[in-house]
Short mmCIF file of C-alpha atoms in Angstrom, two decimals:
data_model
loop_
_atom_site.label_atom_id
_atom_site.label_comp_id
_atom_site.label_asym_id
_atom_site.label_seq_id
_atom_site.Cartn_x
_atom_site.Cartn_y
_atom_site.Cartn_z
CA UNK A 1 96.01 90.86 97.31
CA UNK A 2 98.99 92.93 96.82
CA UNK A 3 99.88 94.46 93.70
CA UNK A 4 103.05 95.65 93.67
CA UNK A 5 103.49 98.91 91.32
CA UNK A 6 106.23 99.77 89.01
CA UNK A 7 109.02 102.02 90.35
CA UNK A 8 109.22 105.25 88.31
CA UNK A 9 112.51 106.21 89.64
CA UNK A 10 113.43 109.79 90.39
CA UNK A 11 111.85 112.80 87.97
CA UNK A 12 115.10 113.20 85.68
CA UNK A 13 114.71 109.43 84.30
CA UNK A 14 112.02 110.76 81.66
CA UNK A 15 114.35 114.05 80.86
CA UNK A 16 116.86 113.56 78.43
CA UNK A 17 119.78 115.73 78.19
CA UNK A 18 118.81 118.71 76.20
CA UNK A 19 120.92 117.90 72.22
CA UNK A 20 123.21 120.94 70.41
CA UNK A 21 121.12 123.80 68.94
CA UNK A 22 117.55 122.28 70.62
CA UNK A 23 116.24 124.32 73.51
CA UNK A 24 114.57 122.33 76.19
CA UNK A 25 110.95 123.01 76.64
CA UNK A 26 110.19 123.42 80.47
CA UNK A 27 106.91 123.19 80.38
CA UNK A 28 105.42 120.74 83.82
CA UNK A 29 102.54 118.72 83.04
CA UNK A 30 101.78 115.28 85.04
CA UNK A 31 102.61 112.30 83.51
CA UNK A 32 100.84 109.11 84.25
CA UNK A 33 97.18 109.27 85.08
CA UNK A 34 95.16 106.19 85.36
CA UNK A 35 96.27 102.70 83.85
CA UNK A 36 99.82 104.10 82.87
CA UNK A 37 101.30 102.67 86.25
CA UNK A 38 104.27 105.40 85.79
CA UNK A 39 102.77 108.39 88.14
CA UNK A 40 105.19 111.22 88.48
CA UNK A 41 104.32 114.62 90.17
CA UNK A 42 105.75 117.01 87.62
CA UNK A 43 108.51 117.99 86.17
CA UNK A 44 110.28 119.39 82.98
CA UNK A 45 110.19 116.77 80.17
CA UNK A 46 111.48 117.66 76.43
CA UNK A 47 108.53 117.25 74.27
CA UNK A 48 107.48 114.64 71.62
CA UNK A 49 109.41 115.38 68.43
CA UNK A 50 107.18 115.37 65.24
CA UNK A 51 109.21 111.92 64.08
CA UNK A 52 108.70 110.56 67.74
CA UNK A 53 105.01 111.72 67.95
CA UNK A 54 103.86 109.88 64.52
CA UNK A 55 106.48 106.58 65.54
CA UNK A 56 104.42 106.68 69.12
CA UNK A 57 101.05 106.77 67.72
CA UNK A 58 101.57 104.61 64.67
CA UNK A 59 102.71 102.16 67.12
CA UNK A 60 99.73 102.37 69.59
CA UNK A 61 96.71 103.36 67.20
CA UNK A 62 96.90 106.74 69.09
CA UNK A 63 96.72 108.93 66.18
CA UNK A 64 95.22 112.81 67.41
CA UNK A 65 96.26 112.39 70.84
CA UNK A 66 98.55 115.00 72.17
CA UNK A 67 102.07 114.82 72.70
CA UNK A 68 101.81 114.39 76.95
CA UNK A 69 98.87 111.97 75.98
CA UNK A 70 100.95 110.32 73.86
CA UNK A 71 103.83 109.56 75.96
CA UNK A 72 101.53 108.94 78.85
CA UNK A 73 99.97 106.15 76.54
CA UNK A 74 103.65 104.94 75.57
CA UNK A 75 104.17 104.33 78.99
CA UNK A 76 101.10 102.17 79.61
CA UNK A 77 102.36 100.14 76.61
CA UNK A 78 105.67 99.61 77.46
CA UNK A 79 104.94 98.59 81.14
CA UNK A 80 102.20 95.86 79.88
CA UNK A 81 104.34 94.69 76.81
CA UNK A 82 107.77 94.41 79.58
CA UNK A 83 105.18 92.49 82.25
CA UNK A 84 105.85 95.54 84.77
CA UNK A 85 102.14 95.57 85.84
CA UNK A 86 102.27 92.82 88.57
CA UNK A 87 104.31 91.34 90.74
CA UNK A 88 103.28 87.67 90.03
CA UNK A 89 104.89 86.03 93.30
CA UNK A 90 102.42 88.86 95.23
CA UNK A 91 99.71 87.16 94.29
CA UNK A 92 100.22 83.79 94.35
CA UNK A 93 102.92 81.31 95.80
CA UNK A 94 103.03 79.53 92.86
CA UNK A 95 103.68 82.13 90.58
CA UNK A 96 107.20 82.58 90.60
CA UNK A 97 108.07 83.31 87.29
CA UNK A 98 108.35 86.75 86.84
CA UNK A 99 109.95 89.89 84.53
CA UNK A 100 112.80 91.33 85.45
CA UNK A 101 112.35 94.70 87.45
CA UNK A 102 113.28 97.65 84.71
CA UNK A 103 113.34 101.06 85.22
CA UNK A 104 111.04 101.54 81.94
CA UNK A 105 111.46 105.75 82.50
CA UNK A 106 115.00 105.33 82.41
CA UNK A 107 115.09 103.33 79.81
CA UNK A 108 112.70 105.00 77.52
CA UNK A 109 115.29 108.80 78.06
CA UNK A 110 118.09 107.05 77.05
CA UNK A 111 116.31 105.50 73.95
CA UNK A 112 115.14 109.18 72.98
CA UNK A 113 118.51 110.16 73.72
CA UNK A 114 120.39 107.76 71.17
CA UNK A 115 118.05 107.94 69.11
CA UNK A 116 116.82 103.88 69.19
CA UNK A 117 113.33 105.17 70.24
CA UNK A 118 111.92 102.49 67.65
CA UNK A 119 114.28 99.73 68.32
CA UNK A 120 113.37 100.35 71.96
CA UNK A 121 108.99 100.07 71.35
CA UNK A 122 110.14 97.07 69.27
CA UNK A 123 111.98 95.22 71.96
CA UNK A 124 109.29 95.80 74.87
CA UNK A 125 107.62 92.41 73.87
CA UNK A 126 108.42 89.20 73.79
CA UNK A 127 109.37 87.95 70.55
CA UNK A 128 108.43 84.56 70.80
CA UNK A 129 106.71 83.06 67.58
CA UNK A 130 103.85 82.36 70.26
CA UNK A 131 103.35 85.21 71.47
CA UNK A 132 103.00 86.66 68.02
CA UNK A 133 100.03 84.32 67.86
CA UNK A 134 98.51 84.81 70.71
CA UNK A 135 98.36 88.44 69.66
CA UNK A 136 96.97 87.10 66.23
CA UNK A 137 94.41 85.64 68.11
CA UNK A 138 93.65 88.84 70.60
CA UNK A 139 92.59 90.91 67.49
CA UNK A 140 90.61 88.07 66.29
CA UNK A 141 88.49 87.59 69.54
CA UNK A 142 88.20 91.19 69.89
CA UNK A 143 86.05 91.06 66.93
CA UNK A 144 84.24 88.65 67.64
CA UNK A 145 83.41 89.88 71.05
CA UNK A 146 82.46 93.03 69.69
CA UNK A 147 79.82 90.84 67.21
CA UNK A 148 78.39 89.86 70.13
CA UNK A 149 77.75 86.11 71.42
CA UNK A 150 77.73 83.30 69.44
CA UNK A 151 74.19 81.84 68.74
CA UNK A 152 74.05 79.02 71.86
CA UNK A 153 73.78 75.27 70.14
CA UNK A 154 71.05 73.78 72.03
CA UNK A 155 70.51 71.11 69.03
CA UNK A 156 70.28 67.35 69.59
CA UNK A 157 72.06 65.65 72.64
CA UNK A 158 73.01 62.93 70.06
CA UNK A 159 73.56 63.42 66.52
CA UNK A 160 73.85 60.40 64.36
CA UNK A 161 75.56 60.43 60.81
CA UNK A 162 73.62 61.24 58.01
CA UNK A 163 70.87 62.84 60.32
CA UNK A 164 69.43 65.25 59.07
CA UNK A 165 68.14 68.35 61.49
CA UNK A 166 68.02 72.17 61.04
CA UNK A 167 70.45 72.73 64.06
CA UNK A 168 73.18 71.08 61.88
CA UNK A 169 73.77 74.54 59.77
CA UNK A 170 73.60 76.20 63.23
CA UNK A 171 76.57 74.16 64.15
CA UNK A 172 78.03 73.93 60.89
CA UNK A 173 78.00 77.60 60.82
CA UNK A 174 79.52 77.67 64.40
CA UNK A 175 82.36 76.00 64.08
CA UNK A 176 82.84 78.16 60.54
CA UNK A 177 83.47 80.95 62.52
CA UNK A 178 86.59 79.59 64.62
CA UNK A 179 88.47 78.09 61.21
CA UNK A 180 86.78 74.35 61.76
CA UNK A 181 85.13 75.00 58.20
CA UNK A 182 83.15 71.74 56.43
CA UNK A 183 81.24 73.12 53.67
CA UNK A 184 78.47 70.91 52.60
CA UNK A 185 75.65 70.81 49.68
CA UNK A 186 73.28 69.77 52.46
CA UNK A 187 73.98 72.33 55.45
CA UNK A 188 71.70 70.26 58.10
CA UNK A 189 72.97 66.60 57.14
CA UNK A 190 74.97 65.60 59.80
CA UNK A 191 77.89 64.35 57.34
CA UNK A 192 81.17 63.11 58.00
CA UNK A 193 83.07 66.19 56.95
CA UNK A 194 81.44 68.34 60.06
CA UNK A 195 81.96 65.09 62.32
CA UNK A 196 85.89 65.85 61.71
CA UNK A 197 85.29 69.19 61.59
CA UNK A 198 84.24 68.66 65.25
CA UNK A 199 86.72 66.09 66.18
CA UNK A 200 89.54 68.70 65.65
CA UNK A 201 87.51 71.36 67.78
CA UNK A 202 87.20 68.84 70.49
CA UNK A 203 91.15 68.04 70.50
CA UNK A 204 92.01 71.51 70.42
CA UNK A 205 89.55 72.13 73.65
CA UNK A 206 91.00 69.20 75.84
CA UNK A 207 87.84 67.24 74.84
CA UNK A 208 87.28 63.73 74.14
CA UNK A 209 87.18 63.33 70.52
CA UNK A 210 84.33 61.34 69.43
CA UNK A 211 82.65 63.80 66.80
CA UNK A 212 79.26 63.85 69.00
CA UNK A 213 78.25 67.29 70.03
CA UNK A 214 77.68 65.97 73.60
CA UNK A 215 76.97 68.37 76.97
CA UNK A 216 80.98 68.84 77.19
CA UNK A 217 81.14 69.84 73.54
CA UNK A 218 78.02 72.09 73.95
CA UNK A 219 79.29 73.61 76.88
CA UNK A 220 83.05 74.79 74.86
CA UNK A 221 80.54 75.79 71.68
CA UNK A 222 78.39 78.39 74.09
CA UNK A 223 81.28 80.00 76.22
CA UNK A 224 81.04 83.46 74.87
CA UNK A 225 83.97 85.38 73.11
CA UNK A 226 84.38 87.68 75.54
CA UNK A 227 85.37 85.34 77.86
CA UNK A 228 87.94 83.49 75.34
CA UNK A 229 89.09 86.90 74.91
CA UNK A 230 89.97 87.27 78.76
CA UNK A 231 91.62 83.98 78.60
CA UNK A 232 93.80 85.39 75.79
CA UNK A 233 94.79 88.52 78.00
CA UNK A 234 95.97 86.22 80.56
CA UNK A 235 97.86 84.10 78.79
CA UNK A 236 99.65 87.32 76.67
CA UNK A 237 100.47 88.41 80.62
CA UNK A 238 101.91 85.17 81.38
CA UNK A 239 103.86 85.05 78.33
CA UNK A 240 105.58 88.20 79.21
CA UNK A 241 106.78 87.11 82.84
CA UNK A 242 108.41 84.02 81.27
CA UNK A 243 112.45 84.65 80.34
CA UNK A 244 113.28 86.37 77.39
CA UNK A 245 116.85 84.34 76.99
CA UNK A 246 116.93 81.17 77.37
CA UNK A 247 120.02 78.62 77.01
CA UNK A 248 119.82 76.84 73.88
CA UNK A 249 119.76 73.32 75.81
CA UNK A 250 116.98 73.34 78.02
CA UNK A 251 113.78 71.53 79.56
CA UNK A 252 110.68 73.46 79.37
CA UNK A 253 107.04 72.00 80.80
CA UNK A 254 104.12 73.21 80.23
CA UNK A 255 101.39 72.34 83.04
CA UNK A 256 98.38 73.96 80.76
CA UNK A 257 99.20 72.08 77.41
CA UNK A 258 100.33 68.94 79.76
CA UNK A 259 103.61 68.61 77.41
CA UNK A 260 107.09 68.31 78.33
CA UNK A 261 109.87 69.34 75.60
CA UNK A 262 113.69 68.88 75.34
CA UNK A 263 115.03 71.89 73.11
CA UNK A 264 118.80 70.73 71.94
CA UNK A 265 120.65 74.16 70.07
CA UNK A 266 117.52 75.66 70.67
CA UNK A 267 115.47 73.39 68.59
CA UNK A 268 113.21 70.83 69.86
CA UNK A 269 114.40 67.42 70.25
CA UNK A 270 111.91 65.23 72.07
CA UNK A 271 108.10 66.10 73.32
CA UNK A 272 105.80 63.95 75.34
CA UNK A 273 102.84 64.26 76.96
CA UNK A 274 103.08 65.14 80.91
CA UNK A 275 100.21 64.50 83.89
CA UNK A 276 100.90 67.88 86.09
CA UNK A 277 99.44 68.56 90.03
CA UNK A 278 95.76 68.03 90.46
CA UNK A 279 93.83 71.67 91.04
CA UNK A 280 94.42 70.84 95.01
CA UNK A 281 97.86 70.37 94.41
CA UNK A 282 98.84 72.51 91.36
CA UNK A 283 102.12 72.31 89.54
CA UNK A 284 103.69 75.73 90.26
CA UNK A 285 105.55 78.08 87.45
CA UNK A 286 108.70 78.14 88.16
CA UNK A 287 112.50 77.84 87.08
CA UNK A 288 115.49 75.82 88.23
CA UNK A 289 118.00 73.12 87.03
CA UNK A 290 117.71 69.48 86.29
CA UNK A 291 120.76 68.37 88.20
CA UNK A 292 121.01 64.33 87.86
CA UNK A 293 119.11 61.46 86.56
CA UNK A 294 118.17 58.45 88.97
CA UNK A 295 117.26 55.13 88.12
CA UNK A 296 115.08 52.70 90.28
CA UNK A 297 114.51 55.67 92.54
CA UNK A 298 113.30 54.96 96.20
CA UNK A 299 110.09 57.43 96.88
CA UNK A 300 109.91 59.02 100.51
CA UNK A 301 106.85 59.74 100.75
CA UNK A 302 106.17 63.56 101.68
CA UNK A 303 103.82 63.75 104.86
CA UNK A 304 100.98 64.90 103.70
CA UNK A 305 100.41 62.15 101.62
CA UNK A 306 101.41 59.43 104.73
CA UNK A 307 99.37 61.79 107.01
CA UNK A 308 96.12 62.40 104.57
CA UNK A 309 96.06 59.22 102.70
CA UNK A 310 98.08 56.13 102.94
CA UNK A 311 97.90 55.84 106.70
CA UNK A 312 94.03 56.03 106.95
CA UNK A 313 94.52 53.55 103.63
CA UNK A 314 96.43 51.26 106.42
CA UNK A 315 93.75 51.84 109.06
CA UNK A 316 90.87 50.47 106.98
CA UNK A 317 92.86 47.50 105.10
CA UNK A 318 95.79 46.88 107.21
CA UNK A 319 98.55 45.41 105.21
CA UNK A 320 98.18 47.59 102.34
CA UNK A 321 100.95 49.76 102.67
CA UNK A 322 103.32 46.37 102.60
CA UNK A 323 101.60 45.49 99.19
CA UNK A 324 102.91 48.66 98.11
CA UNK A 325 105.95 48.15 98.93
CA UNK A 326 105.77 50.66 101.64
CA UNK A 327 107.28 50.60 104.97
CA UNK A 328 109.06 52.61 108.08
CA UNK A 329 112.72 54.24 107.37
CA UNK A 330 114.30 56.61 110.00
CA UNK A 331 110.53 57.90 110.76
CA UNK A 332 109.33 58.51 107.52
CA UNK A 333 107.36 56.10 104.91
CA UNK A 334 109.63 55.01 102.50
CA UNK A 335 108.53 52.84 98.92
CA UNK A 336 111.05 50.92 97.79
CA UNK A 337 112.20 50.81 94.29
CA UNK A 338 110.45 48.84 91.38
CA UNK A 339 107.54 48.88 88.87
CA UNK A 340 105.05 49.77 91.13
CA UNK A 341 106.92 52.51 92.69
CA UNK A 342 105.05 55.70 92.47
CA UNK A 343 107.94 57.39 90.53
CA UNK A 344 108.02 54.60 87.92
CA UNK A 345 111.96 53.75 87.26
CA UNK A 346 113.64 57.23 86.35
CA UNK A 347 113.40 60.55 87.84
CA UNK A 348 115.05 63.64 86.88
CA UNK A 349 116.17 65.23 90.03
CA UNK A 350 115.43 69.06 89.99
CA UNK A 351 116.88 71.57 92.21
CA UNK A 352 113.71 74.46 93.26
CA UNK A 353 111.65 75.34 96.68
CA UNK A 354 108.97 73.35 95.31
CA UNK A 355 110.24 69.90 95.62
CA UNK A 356 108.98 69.18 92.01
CA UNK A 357 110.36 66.62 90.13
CA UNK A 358 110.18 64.84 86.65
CA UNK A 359 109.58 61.59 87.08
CA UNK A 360 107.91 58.21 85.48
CA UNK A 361 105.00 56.88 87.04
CA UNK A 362 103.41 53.01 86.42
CA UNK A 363 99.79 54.69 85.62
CA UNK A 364 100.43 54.91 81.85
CA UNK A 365 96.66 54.85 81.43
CA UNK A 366 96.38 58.38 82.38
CA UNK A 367 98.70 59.74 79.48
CA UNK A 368 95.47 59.17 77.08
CA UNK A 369 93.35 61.35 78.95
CA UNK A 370 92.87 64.75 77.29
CA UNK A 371 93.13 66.33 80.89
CA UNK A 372 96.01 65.12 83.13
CA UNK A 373 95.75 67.07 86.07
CA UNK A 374 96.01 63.69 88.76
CA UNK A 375 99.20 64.52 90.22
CA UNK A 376 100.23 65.82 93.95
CA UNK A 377 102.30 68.76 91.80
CA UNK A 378 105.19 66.85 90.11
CA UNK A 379 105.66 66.06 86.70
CA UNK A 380 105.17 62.60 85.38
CA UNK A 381 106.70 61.74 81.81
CA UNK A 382 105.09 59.71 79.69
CA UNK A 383 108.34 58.47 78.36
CA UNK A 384 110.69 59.02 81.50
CA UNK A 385 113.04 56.25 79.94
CA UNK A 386 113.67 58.49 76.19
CA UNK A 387 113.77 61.82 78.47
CA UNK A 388 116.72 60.97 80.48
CA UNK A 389 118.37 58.83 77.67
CA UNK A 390 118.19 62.46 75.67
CA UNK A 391 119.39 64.27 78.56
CA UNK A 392 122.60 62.04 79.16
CA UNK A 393 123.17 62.50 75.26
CA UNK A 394 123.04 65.76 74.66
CA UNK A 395 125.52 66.32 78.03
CA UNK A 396 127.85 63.59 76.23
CA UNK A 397 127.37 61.41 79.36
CA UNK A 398 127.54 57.76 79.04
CA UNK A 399 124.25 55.52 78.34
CA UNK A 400 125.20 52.19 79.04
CA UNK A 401 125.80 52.44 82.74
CA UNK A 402 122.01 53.80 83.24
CA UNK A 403 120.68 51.23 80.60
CA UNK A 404 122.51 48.58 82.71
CA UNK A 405 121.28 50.26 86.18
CA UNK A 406 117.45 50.21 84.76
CA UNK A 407 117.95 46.18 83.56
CA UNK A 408 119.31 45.05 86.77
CA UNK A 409 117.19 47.27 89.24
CA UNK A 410 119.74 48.88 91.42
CA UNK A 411 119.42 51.97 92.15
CA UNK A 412 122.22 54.56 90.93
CA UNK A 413 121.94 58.18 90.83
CA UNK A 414 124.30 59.97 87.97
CA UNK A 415 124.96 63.64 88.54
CA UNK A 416 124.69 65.99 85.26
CA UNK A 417 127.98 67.01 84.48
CA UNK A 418 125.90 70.66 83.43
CA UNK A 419 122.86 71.27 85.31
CA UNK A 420 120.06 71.46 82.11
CA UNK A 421 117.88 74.34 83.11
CA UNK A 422 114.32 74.37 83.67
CA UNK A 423 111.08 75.96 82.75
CA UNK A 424 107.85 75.02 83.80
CA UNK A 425 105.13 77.47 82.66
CA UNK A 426 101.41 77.16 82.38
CA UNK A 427 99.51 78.06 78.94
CA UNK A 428 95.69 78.14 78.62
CA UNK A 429 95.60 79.16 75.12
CA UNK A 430 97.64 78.53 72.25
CA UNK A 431 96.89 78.12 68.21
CA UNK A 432 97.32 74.72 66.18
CA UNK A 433 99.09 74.44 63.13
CA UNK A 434 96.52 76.43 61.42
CA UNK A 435 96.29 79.15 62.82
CA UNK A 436 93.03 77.95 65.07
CA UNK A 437 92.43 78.62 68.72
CA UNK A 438 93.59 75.72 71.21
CA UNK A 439 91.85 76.62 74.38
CA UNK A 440 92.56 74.32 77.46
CA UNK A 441 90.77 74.42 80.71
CA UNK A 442 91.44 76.72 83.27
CA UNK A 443 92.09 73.98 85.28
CA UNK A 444 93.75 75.91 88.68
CA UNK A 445 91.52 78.70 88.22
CA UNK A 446 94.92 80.83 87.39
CA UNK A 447 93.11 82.79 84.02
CA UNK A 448 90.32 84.15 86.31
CA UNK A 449 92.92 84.68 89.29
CA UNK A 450 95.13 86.40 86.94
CA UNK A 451 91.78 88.55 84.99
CA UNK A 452 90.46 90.23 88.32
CA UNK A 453 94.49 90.79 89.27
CA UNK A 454 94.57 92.61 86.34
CA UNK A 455 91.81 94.44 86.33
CA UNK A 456 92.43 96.12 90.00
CA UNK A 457 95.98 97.17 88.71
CA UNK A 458 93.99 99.36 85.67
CA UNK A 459 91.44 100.42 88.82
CA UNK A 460 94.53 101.19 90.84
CA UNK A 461 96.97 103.18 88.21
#
């Protein structure tokens, strides 16, 4: 694994020029020691003012650290909260979303310099109502993981209503704790206000939702804070690689939540559920352009898929690639067009290395799954149709000529007169509407990935 280290730039980008009637102080001391990923040799840096030493440690909880501490400490801050630790891409393929490159030492002189040394802390992170939360929900796991475990519910497989059992207040008092609160004058009846209590923690952990503290239920209830916590860290880290601007029409996918959104004048528009790449064939991060919609879309089928599954398909049941639809064109398998055709009857052709598309698919079934990881890596639209019907609108293209294309089956591809840009991210955790934890499962293994990455940058400095 490579981690690839922040570039301090030469000595002088931490010096500002010394102001009118201040005299420089020259003293050398060595700035960045383990964990602040800025190491420079030495070299004359104008001390912490008093203003700038209580701003710095107001900011960072820092308070009684010493002015070289202090800005040592600034700089591990402002590196994390810019996502200058790693270079995603170095550690894996799929990762391609990634900060900008910043020359934070730079950055941080010419702040002292103007005198923006506040505005400059302030703008380090993203300000994303999201990532807000997520840090909402950091401080809240913290404490939790400093509480220790949660008592493990090892109650009942099965819980019926109106049972009655002394591991009920055990879970009644579990879910208390995460914000699923159902007060009761009987803590161990099993009474319908905990059964919806639990319902809502099942949909916000990718659970079926049946209000039965089954073995998947259990399982969520007993995975210790600590290790929500790390799940939190690695979603604040992916949160900072993602862009900070981004145009006010736009397509963003999220392969963690499984959700799709059209933002329109940078509100949302239209959201659907999405089924994303299986964990053998994961649904990268990325961004790139939508660049045309396509109705009644042939699908050449990549070779992998001819090679590792529908030929041996052929081989034991000849004649099932014809039943599909499937046949020989120029060398390649080719499906044609139609209901059964593995992209359904729109896809929204996207420009990236990855060859992933948006697409509709004929398995609706799998869009009521609270998982929808089934895909070889593109992204399947639950409501392909309304997607590229919103698309052509908001580009003030005309509707009738796809509407027409999709009602007589031929197969028409319409250019975007503006390429719509894309973002495809991947989010673990997130927070519902009240302020609750929405954990999804790690379903690529990217939080873990992502933790020990993390965790040999801090070994490395």
């Amino acid at each position: 694994m490579s981690i690839h280290p922040h570039d301090p730039g030469d000595l002088a980008s931490l010096t500002p020029a010394p102001r009118r009637g201040r005299e420089m102080d020259r003293r050398l001391f060595i700035v960045g020691a383990a964990g602040s990923g800025l190491c420079l040799a030495a070299g004359s840096v104008a001390p912490l003012s008093i203003a700038e030493r209580r701003l710095v440690a107001a900011t960072l909880g820092a308070d009684g650290r010493t002015a070289p501490d202090l800005l040592e400490a600034l700089m591990t801050y402002a590196r994390r909260e810019a996502g200058q630790r790693l270079r995603p891409s170095s550690i894996d393929r799929a990762w391609t979303l990634e900060a900008a490159r910043r020359d934070l030492g730079r950055e941080l002189a010419a702040a002292r310099q103007d005198g923006r040394l506040a505005e400059w802390i302030a703008g380090l992170s993203p300000r994303a109502p999201d990532y807000a939360a997520l840090q909402g929900l950091k401080t809240r796991y913290a404490s939790f993981a400093q509480a220790g475990d949660w008592s493990a519910w090892d109650g009942p497989a099965r819980l019926l209503p109106d049972a009655r059992d002394p591991q009920v207040a055990r879970l009644r008092a579990r879910l208390s704790a995460e914000g699923y609160s159902a007060p009761a004058a009987e803590p161990e009846l099993f009474d319908r206000g905990l059964a919806d209590a639990l319902r809502v923690f099942q949909a916000n952990h990718g659970l079926t939702v049946d209000g039965v503290p089954g073995p998947a239920t259990r399982r969520e209830l007993n995975v210790a804070p600590a290790a929500r916590l790390a799940a939190i860290e690695a979603n604040l880290e992916r949160a900072r690689w993602s862009p900070r601007l981004r145009a006010p029409d736009r397509v963003e996918v999220d392969t963690g939540l499984q959700v799709a959104r059209l933002i329109v004048g940078g509100q949302e528009h239209l959201r659907m559920p999405v089924v994303v790449g299986a964990p053998a064939h994961p649904t990268p991060m990325f961004a790139a352009q939508i660049e045309a919609v396509v109705a009644n879309p042939f699908w050449n089928v990549p070779d992998s898929i001819a090679r590792n599954e529908l030929l041996p398909a052929e081989r034991r049941r000849p004649g099932h690639l014809a039943a599909m639809g499937i046949g020989w064109v120029n060398g390649r398998l080719r499906q044609r067009p139609g209901p059964q055709n593995a992209l359904g009857l729109t896809k929204l052709e996207v420009r990236s290395p990855f060859d992933v598309h948006l697409h509709d698919t004929p398995a609706k079934a799998l869009f009521s799954k609270p998982v929808r990881a089934f895909s070889h890596g593109c992204i399947r639209l639950e409501q392909a149709e309304a997607m590229a019907t919103a698309l052509l609108g908001t580009l003030n293209m005309p509707l009738d000529p796809y509407r027409q294309a999709l009602h007589t089956g031929a197969t028409t591809r319409w250019p975007l007169v503006r390429p719509l840009p894309l973002i495809v991210t991947h989010t673990t955790v997130a927070t519902d509407d009240y302020g609750r934890a929405l954990f999804r499962p790690d379903i690529y293994g990217w939080d873990r990935k992502l933790t020990l990455a993390l965790a040999q940058s801090a070994r490395q400095g």
